[in-house]
Amino acid sequence: MRSDGREAGSLRGINITRHYIKHAEGAVLVEFGDTKVICTASVEESVPPFLRGKGTGWVTAEYSMLPRSTHTRSSREAARGKIGGRTHEIQRLIGRSLRAVTDLTLLGERSVLIDCDVIQADGGTRTASITGAYVALVDALHLLVERGVLPSLPIKEAVAAVSVGIVDGNILLDLNYVEDSAAEVDMNFVMTSSDRFVEVQGTAESEPFTVEQMDGMRVAAVEGIRKLFSIQNKVLSR
């Protein structure tokens, strides 16, 4: 039994609230336990210069944490004058994950800009961002179909993500901050609904992990992500 009462293979309480922001084409509040992220999807009728004239679209992402989303206040990266390496890594991961399930040719020469803003952090902000951003993206693209801008929804399949770690020798799914900070191994899995992986990130913080442990974490992650797909489908069907 874990500090929050969960079993080893259990997700935190997951909630996705659609249409959370009034003005964005797609907007959700995604909650993984006490981690809360606002994900918006904005459509622009243009593409980056390297894609102009190629008849294909683009999906990209930006990620940030509010100054008091954590235990102590962190200054805004804009105030520091540069984006940190962790932020670059996470927003690239979010963009890659969403492009993996989007038919960019069907999207045409337009872009969808995803913004993931962490308003409260308790571990797993990147995995929550990817899981919520997918719902925001689908809502934004559905709106384009309803307006007659697109002939059909340019989504090939779903994508979601979850963290897995080893804490005190035990494989735990969907780590909160306390567990993440104590983990001997921390892994993040991003997977599509056809059971294919977009990305697997894994780091041993102390002792290296074995193949058997890696396989155990993969099995736990796959089971958890399949539950996330069910939650996404249920939310989008409302």
PDB file of C-alpha atoms in Angstrom:
ATOM      1  CA  MET A   1       0.000   0.000   0.000  1.00  0.00           C
ATOM      2  CA  ARG A   2       1.365   3.406  -1.009  1.00  0.00           C
ATOM      3  CA  SER A   3       1.384   6.710   0.896  1.00  0.00           C
ATOM      4  CA  ASP A   4      -1.840   7.804  -0.840  1.00  0.00           C
ATOM      5  CA  GLY A   5      -3.548   4.436  -0.336  1.00  0.00           C
ATOM      6  CA  ARG A   6      -3.101   3.124  -3.876  1.00  0.00           C
ATOM      7  CA  GLU A   7      -1.897  -0.322  -4.856  1.00  0.00           C
ATOM      8  CA  ALA A   8       1.346  -0.612  -6.822  1.00  0.00           C
ATOM      9  CA  GLY A   9      -0.349  -0.886 -10.221  1.00  0.00           C
ATOM     10  CA  SER A  10      -3.032   1.757  -9.699  1.00  0.00           C
ATOM     11  CA  LEU A  11      -3.317   5.127 -11.382  1.00  0.00           C
ATOM     12  CA  ARG A  12      -4.082   8.220  -9.363  1.00  0.00           C
ATOM     13  CA  GLY A  13      -7.540   9.687  -9.718  1.00  0.00           C
ATOM     14  CA  ILE A  14      -7.702  10.871 -13.352  1.00  0.00           C
ATOM     15  CA  ASN A  15     -10.075  13.625 -14.438  1.00  0.00           C
ATOM     16  CA  ILE A  16     -10.241  15.482 -17.758  1.00  0.00           C
ATOM     17  CA  THR A  17     -12.535  18.509 -18.004  1.00  0.00           C
ATOM     18  CA  ARG A  18     -13.195  19.646 -21.574  1.00  0.00           C
ATOM     19  CA  HIS A  19     -13.906  23.212 -22.798  1.00  0.00           C
ATOM     20  CA  TYR A  20     -12.084  24.578 -19.756  1.00  0.00           C
ATOM     21  CA  ILE A  21     -10.931  27.788 -21.473  1.00  0.00           C
ATOM     22  CA  LYS A  22     -13.492  29.893 -23.341  1.00  0.00           C
ATOM     23  CA  HIS A  23     -11.476  31.147 -26.300  1.00  0.00           C
ATOM     24  CA  ALA A  24      -9.293  28.217 -27.405  1.00  0.00           C
ATOM     25  CA  GLU A  25     -10.461  25.799 -30.108  1.00  0.00           C
ATOM     26  CA  GLY A  26      -9.653  22.969 -27.701  1.00  0.00           C
ATOM     27  CA  ALA A  27      -9.032  23.294 -23.963  1.00  0.00           C
ATOM     28  CA  VAL A  28      -8.969  20.869 -21.058  1.00  0.00           C
ATOM     29  CA  LEU A  29      -8.010  20.721 -17.426  1.00  0.00           C
ATOM     30  CA  VAL A  30      -6.304  17.374 -16.858  1.00  0.00           C
ATOM     31  CA  GLU A  31      -5.795  16.077 -13.335  1.00  0.00           C
ATOM     32  CA  PHE A  32      -3.557  13.187 -12.353  1.00  0.00           C
ATOM     33  CA  GLY A  33      -4.207  13.218  -8.615  1.00  0.00           C
ATOM     34  CA  ASP A  34      -2.875  16.526  -7.335  1.00  0.00           C
ATOM     35  CA  THR A  35      -1.075  17.293 -10.608  1.00  0.00           C
ATOM     36  CA  LYS A  36      -3.198  19.720 -12.608  1.00  0.00           C
ATOM     37  CA  VAL A  37      -2.417  20.981 -16.112  1.00  0.00           C
ATOM     38  CA  ILE A  38      -4.371  23.270 -18.431  1.00  0.00           C
ATOM     39  CA  CYS A  39      -3.912  22.132 -22.043  1.00  0.00           C
ATOM     40  CA  THR A  40      -5.137  24.309 -24.909  1.00  0.00           C
ATOM     41  CA  ALA A  41      -5.062  23.759 -28.659  1.00  0.00           C
ATOM     42  CA  SER A  42      -5.026  26.819 -30.942  1.00  0.00           C
ATOM     43  CA  VAL A  43      -5.370  26.664 -34.723  1.00  0.00           C
ATOM     44  CA  GLU A  44      -3.398  28.968 -37.008  1.00  0.00           C
ATOM     45  CA  GLU A  45      -3.808  29.174 -40.785  1.00  0.00           C
ATOM     46  CA  SER A  46      -0.078  28.969 -41.421  1.00  0.00           C
ATOM     47  CA  VAL A  47       2.867  26.624 -41.041  1.00  0.00           C
ATOM     48  CA  PRO A  48       6.545  27.132 -40.163  1.00  0.00           C
ATOM     49  CA  PRO A  49       8.739  28.346 -43.046  1.00  0.00           C
ATOM     50  CA  PHE A  50      10.258  24.906 -43.642  1.00  0.00           C
ATOM     51  CA  LEU A  51       6.784  23.509 -44.475  1.00  0.00           C
ATOM     52  CA  ARG A  52       5.425  26.286 -46.690  1.00  0.00           C
ATOM     53  CA  GLY A  53       4.227  25.053 -50.056  1.00  0.00           C
ATOM     54  CA  LYS A  54       4.503  21.389 -49.084  1.00  0.00           C
ATOM     55  CA  GLY A  55       0.793  20.823 -48.474  1.00  0.00           C
ATOM     56  CA  THR A  56       1.232  19.522 -44.956  1.00  0.00           C
ATOM     57  CA  GLY A  57       0.441  20.840 -41.512  1.00  0.00           C
ATOM     58  CA  TRP A  58       2.197  20.973 -38.161  1.00  0.00           C
ATOM     59  CA  VAL A  59       1.487  20.301 -34.513  1.00  0.00           C
ATOM     60  CA  THR A  60       3.812  21.786 -31.932  1.00  0.00           C
ATOM     61  CA  ALA A  61       3.763  22.387 -28.187  1.00  0.00           C
ATOM     62  CA  GLU A  62       4.878  24.754 -25.469  1.00  0.00           C
ATOM     63  CA  TYR A  63       5.089  23.810 -21.784  1.00  0.00           C
ATOM     64  CA  SER A  64       5.466  25.849 -18.642  1.00  0.00           C
ATOM     65  CA  MET A  65       4.996  25.647 -14.893  1.00  0.00           C
ATOM     66  CA  LEU A  66       3.383  28.463 -12.959  1.00  0.00           C
ATOM     67  CA  PRO A  67       5.703  30.021 -10.372  1.00  0.00           C
ATOM     68  CA  ARG A  68       3.818  28.555  -7.417  1.00  0.00           C
ATOM     69  CA  SER A  69       2.828  25.216  -8.926  1.00  0.00           C
ATOM     70  CA  THR A  70       5.457  23.617  -6.661  1.00  0.00           C
ATOM     71  CA  HIS A  71       6.277  23.718  -2.940  1.00  0.00           C
ATOM     72  CA  THR A  72       8.427  26.815  -3.330  1.00  0.00           C
ATOM     73  CA  ARG A  73       8.102  29.609  -5.858  1.00  0.00           C
ATOM     74  CA  SER A  74      10.122  29.310  -9.061  1.00  0.00           C
ATOM     75  CA  SER A  75      10.751  32.402 -11.147  1.00  0.00           C
ATOM     76  CA  ARG A  76       9.184  32.512 -14.586  1.00  0.00           C
ATOM     77  CA  GLU A  77      11.500  31.439 -17.377  1.00  0.00           C
ATOM     78  CA  ALA A  78      10.530  34.592 -19.277  1.00  0.00           C
ATOM     79  CA  ALA A  79      11.889  36.621 -16.373  1.00  0.00           C
ATOM     80  CA  ARG A  80      15.145  34.659 -16.502  1.00  0.00           C
ATOM     81  CA  GLY A  81      15.461  35.399 -20.200  1.00  0.00           C
ATOM     82  CA  LYS A  82      15.738  31.827 -21.439  1.00  0.00           C
ATOM     83  CA  ILE A  83      13.921  28.507 -21.505  1.00  0.00           C
ATOM     84  CA  GLY A  84      15.535  25.757 -19.466  1.00  0.00           C
ATOM     85  CA  GLY A  85      16.663  22.419 -20.816  1.00  0.00           C
ATOM     86  CA  ARG A  86      13.915  20.508 -19.008  1.00  0.00           C
ATOM     87  CA  THR A  87      11.229  22.712 -20.567  1.00  0.00           C
ATOM     88  CA  HIS A  88      12.716  22.262 -24.059  1.00  0.00           C
ATOM     89  CA  GLU A  89      12.784  18.497 -23.573  1.00  0.00           C
ATOM     90  CA  ILE A  90       9.187  18.272 -22.363  1.00  0.00           C
ATOM     91  CA  GLN A  91       7.625  20.499 -25.005  1.00  0.00           C
ATOM     92  CA  ARG A  92       9.448  18.640 -27.767  1.00  0.00           C
ATOM     93  CA  LEU A  93       8.179  15.368 -26.312  1.00  0.00           C
ATOM     94  CA  ILE A  94       4.587  16.642 -26.258  1.00  0.00           C
ATOM     95  CA  GLY A  95       4.853  17.830 -29.868  1.00  0.00           C
ATOM     96  CA  ARG A  96       6.369  14.542 -31.076  1.00  0.00           C
ATOM     97  CA  SER A  97       3.708  12.535 -29.274  1.00  0.00           C
ATOM     98  CA  LEU A  98       0.822  14.429 -30.876  1.00  0.00           C
ATOM     99  CA  ARG A  99       2.356  14.497 -34.366  1.00  0.00           C
ATOM    100  CA  ALA A 100       2.707  10.719 -34.160  1.00  0.00           C
ATOM    101  CA  VAL A 101      -1.087  10.332 -34.176  1.00  0.00           C
ATOM    102  CA  THR A 102      -2.010  13.210 -36.499  1.00  0.00           C
ATOM    103  CA  ASP A 103      -2.388  12.960 -40.277  1.00  0.00           C
ATOM    104  CA  LEU A 104      -0.448  16.131 -41.082  1.00  0.00           C
ATOM    105  CA  THR A 105      -1.241  15.906 -44.792  1.00  0.00           C
ATOM    106  CA  LEU A 106      -4.985  15.867 -44.119  1.00  0.00           C
ATOM    107  CA  LEU A 107      -4.507  18.802 -41.757  1.00  0.00           C
ATOM    108  CA  GLY A 108      -3.379  20.923 -44.716  1.00  0.00           C
ATOM    109  CA  GLU A 109      -1.129  23.965 -44.431  1.00  0.00           C
ATOM    110  CA  ARG A 110      -2.233  24.984 -40.951  1.00  0.00           C
ATOM    111  CA  SER A 111      -0.762  24.548 -37.494  1.00  0.00           C
ATOM    112  CA  VAL A 112      -2.130  23.487 -34.152  1.00  0.00           C
ATOM    113  CA  LEU A 113      -0.282  25.043 -31.232  1.00  0.00           C
ATOM    114  CA  ILE A 114      -0.569  23.168 -27.965  1.00  0.00           C
ATOM    115  CA  ASP A 115       0.029  25.009 -24.687  1.00  0.00           C
ATOM    116  CA  CYS A 116       0.449  22.968 -21.515  1.00  0.00           C
ATOM    117  CA  ASP A 117       0.551  25.071 -18.356  1.00  0.00           C
ATOM    118  CA  VAL A 118       1.094  23.302 -15.053  1.00  0.00           C
ATOM    119  CA  ILE A 119      -0.924  25.019 -12.348  1.00  0.00           C
ATOM    120  CA  GLN A 120      -0.123  22.437  -9.657  1.00  0.00           C
ATOM    121  CA  ALA A 121       2.666  19.863  -9.739  1.00  0.00           C
ATOM    122  CA  ASP A 122       2.771  16.591  -7.833  1.00  0.00           C
ATOM    123  CA  GLY A 123       4.788  14.417 -10.212  1.00  0.00           C
ATOM    124  CA  GLY A 124       4.058  13.275 -13.770  1.00  0.00           C
ATOM    125  CA  THR A 125       3.481  16.697 -15.308  1.00  0.00           C
ATOM    126  CA  ARG A 126       4.777  15.636 -18.739  1.00  0.00           C
ATOM    127  CA  THR A 127       2.653  12.488 -18.867  1.00  0.00           C
ATOM    128  CA  ALA A 128      -0.449  14.378 -17.737  1.00  0.00           C
ATOM    129  CA  SER A 129       0.278  17.039 -20.367  1.00  0.00           C
ATOM    130  CA  ILE A 130       0.444  14.514 -23.202  1.00  0.00           C
ATOM    131  CA  THR A 131      -2.700  12.700 -22.068  1.00  0.00           C
ATOM    132  CA  GLY A 132      -4.696  15.923 -21.719  1.00  0.00           C
ATOM    133  CA  ALA A 133      -3.268  17.610 -24.807  1.00  0.00           C
ATOM    134  CA  TYR A 134      -4.529  14.753 -26.975  1.00  0.00           C
ATOM    135  CA  VAL A 135      -8.115  15.491 -25.886  1.00  0.00           C
ATOM    136  CA  ALA A 136      -7.638  19.221 -26.514  1.00  0.00           C
ATOM    137  CA  LEU A 137      -6.210  18.466 -29.967  1.00  0.00           C
ATOM    138  CA  VAL A 138      -9.147  16.223 -30.889  1.00  0.00           C
ATOM    139  CA  ASP A 139     -11.626  18.893 -29.786  1.00  0.00           C
ATOM    140  CA  ALA A 140      -9.856  21.553 -31.859  1.00  0.00           C
ATOM    141  CA  LEU A 141      -9.803  19.368 -34.966  1.00  0.00           C
ATOM    142  CA  HIS A 142     -13.437  18.318 -34.508  1.00  0.00           C
ATOM    143  CA  LEU A 143     -14.299  22.015 -34.550  1.00  0.00           C
ATOM    144  CA  LEU A 144     -12.544  22.417 -37.916  1.00  0.00           C
ATOM    145  CA  VAL A 145     -14.543  19.489 -39.301  1.00  0.00           C
ATOM    146  CA  GLU A 146     -17.802  20.988 -37.997  1.00  0.00           C
ATOM    147  CA  ARG A 147     -16.937  24.306 -39.664  1.00  0.00           C
ATOM    148  CA  GLY A 148     -16.259  22.555 -42.981  1.00  0.00           C
ATOM    149  CA  VAL A 149     -12.582  23.516 -42.932  1.00  0.00           C
ATOM    150  CA  LEU A 150     -11.488  19.854 -42.922  1.00  0.00           C
ATOM    151  CA  PRO A 151     -13.265  16.995 -44.712  1.00  0.00           C
ATOM    152  CA  SER A 152     -12.584  14.523 -41.893  1.00  0.00           C
ATOM    153  CA  LEU A 153     -10.812  14.255 -38.567  1.00  0.00           C
ATOM    154  CA  PRO A 154      -7.032  14.006 -39.154  1.00  0.00           C
ATOM    155  CA  ILE A 155      -6.434  11.771 -36.130  1.00  0.00           C
ATOM    156  CA  LYS A 156      -5.046   8.298 -36.744  1.00  0.00           C
ATOM    157  CA  GLU A 157      -5.269   6.955 -33.192  1.00  0.00           C
ATOM    158  CA  ALA A 158      -5.048   8.014 -29.558  1.00  0.00           C
ATOM    159  CA  VAL A 159      -1.914   8.734 -27.547  1.00  0.00           C
ATOM    160  CA  ALA A 160      -1.373   8.827 -23.786  1.00  0.00           C
ATOM    161  CA  ALA A 161       1.509   8.639 -21.334  1.00  0.00           C
ATOM    162  CA  VAL A 162       2.295   7.477 -17.820  1.00  0.00           C
ATOM    163  CA  SER A 163       5.234   7.248 -15.449  1.00  0.00           C
ATOM    164  CA  VAL A 164       6.507   4.076 -13.789  1.00  0.00           C
ATOM    165  CA  GLY A 165       9.252   3.734 -11.232  1.00  0.00           C
ATOM    166  CA  ILE A 166      10.981   1.481  -8.762  1.00  0.00           C
ATOM    167  CA  VAL A 167      10.684   2.630  -5.154  1.00  0.00           C
ATOM    168  CA  ASP A 168      12.145   0.473  -2.365  1.00  0.00           C
ATOM    169  CA  GLY A 169      12.468  -2.331  -4.900  1.00  0.00           C
ATOM    170  CA  ASN A 170       8.792  -2.192  -5.914  1.00  0.00           C
ATOM    171  CA  ILE A 171       7.443  -1.276  -9.353  1.00  0.00           C
ATOM    172  CA  LEU A 172       4.925   1.566  -8.942  1.00  0.00           C
ATOM    173  CA  LEU A 173       2.648   3.065 -11.586  1.00  0.00           C
ATOM    174  CA  ASP A 174       1.981   6.808 -11.986  1.00  0.00           C
ATOM    175  CA  LEU A 175       4.378   8.232  -9.409  1.00  0.00           C
ATOM    176  CA  ASN A 176       3.491  11.235  -7.312  1.00  0.00           C
ATOM    177  CA  TYR A 177       6.159  13.702  -6.212  1.00  0.00           C
ATOM    178  CA  VAL A 178       7.116  11.912  -2.999  1.00  0.00           C
ATOM    179  CA  GLU A 179       7.542   8.616  -4.848  1.00  0.00           C
ATOM    180  CA  ASP A 180       9.324  10.205  -7.801  1.00  0.00           C
ATOM    181  CA  SER A 181      11.846  11.963  -5.587  1.00  0.00           C
ATOM    182  CA  ALA A 182      12.643   8.666  -3.818  1.00  0.00           C
ATOM    183  CA  ALA A 183      12.646   6.428  -6.910  1.00  0.00           C
ATOM    184  CA  GLU A 184      15.638   4.261  -7.712  1.00  0.00           C
ATOM    185  CA  VAL A 185      14.434   4.124 -11.325  1.00  0.00           C
ATOM    186  CA  ASP A 186      12.122   6.538 -13.111  1.00  0.00           C
ATOM    187  CA  MET A 187      10.591   5.809 -16.529  1.00  0.00           C
ATOM    188  CA  ASN A 188       8.064   7.575 -18.754  1.00  0.00           C
ATOM    189  CA  PHE A 189       6.154   5.705 -21.447  1.00  0.00           C
ATOM    190  CA  VAL A 190       4.263   7.327 -24.345  1.00  0.00           C
ATOM    191  CA  MET A 191       2.098   4.902 -26.305  1.00  0.00           C
ATOM    192  CA  THR A 192      -0.529   4.940 -29.025  1.00  0.00           C
ATOM    193  CA  SER A 193      -3.800   3.032 -28.932  1.00  0.00           C
ATOM    194  CA  SER A 194      -2.389   0.459 -31.393  1.00  0.00           C
ATOM    195  CA  ASP A 195       0.086  -0.533 -28.654  1.00  0.00           C
ATOM    196  CA  ARG A 196       3.052   1.179 -30.304  1.00  0.00           C
ATOM    197  CA  PHE A 197       5.521   3.309 -28.404  1.00  0.00           C
ATOM    198  CA  VAL A 198       6.278   6.907 -29.293  1.00  0.00           C
ATOM    199  CA  GLU A 199       8.939   7.269 -26.652  1.00  0.00           C
ATOM    200  CA  VAL A 200      10.363   5.478 -23.637  1.00  0.00           C
ATOM    201  CA  GLN A 201      12.515   7.474 -21.205  1.00  0.00           C
ATOM    202  CA  GLY A 202      14.249   5.633 -18.389  1.00  0.00           C
ATOM    203  CA  THR A 203      16.893   6.575 -15.851  1.00  0.00           C
ATOM    204  CA  ALA A 204      18.468   4.744 -12.930  1.00  0.00           C
ATOM    205  CA  GLU A 205      18.943   7.276 -10.158  1.00  0.00           C
ATOM    206  CA  SER A 206      21.043   4.931  -8.010  1.00  0.00           C
ATOM    207  CA  GLU A 207      21.325   1.227  -8.840  1.00  0.00           C
ATOM    208  CA  PRO A 208      21.119   0.158 -12.518  1.00  0.00           C
ATOM    209  CA  PHE A 209      17.982  -1.810 -13.374  1.00  0.00           C
ATOM    210  CA  THR A 210      17.736  -5.280 -14.907  1.00  0.00           C
ATOM    211  CA  VAL A 211      15.994  -6.455 -18.051  1.00  0.00           C
ATOM    212  CA  GLU A 212      13.412  -8.174 -15.866  1.00  0.00           C
ATOM    213  CA  GLN A 213      12.700  -4.945 -14.012  1.00  0.00           C
ATOM    214  CA  MET A 214      12.467  -3.026 -17.286  1.00  0.00           C
ATOM    215  CA  ASP A 215       9.978  -5.568 -18.630  1.00  0.00           C
ATOM    216  CA  GLY A 216       7.960  -5.309 -15.417  1.00  0.00           C
ATOM    217  CA  MET A 217       7.801  -1.528 -15.741  1.00  0.00           C
ATOM    218  CA  ARG A 218       6.748  -1.841 -19.373  1.00  0.00           C
ATOM    219  CA  VAL A 219       3.911  -4.218 -18.485  1.00  0.00           C
ATOM    220  CA  ALA A 220       2.688  -1.872 -15.734  1.00  0.00           C
ATOM    221  CA  ALA A 221       2.876   1.129 -18.067  1.00  0.00           C
ATOM    222  CA  VAL A 222       0.955  -0.583 -20.871  1.00  0.00           C
ATOM    223  CA  GLU A 223      -1.827  -1.584 -18.495  1.00  0.00           C
ATOM    224  CA  GLY A 224      -1.990   1.947 -17.103  1.00  0.00           C
ATOM    225  CA  ILE A 225      -2.022   3.633 -20.507  1.00  0.00           C
ATOM    226  CA  ARG A 226      -4.823   1.376 -21.708  1.00  0.00           C
ATOM    227  CA  LYS A 227      -6.876   2.660 -18.784  1.00  0.00           C
ATOM    228  CA  LEU A 228      -6.013   6.213 -19.828  1.00  0.00           C
ATOM    229  CA  PHE A 229      -7.276   5.483 -23.357  1.00  0.00           C
ATOM    230  CA  SER A 230     -10.566   4.351 -21.860  1.00  0.00           C
ATOM    231  CA  ILE A 231     -10.816   7.577 -19.862  1.00  0.00           C
ATOM    232  CA  GLN A 232     -10.007   9.692 -22.943  1.00  0.00           C
ATOM    233  CA  ASN A 233     -12.625   7.861 -25.012  1.00  0.00           C
ATOM    234  CA  LYS A 234     -15.257   8.276 -22.322  1.00  0.00           C
ATOM    235  CA  VAL A 235     -14.521  12.002 -21.985  1.00  0.00           C
ATOM    236  CA  LEU A 236     -14.601  12.589 -25.749  1.00  0.00           C
ATOM    237  CA  SER A 237     -17.877  10.704 -26.144  1.00  0.00           C
ATOM    238  CA  ARG A 238     -19.771  13.081 -23.839  1.00  0.00           C
TER     239      ARG A 238
END
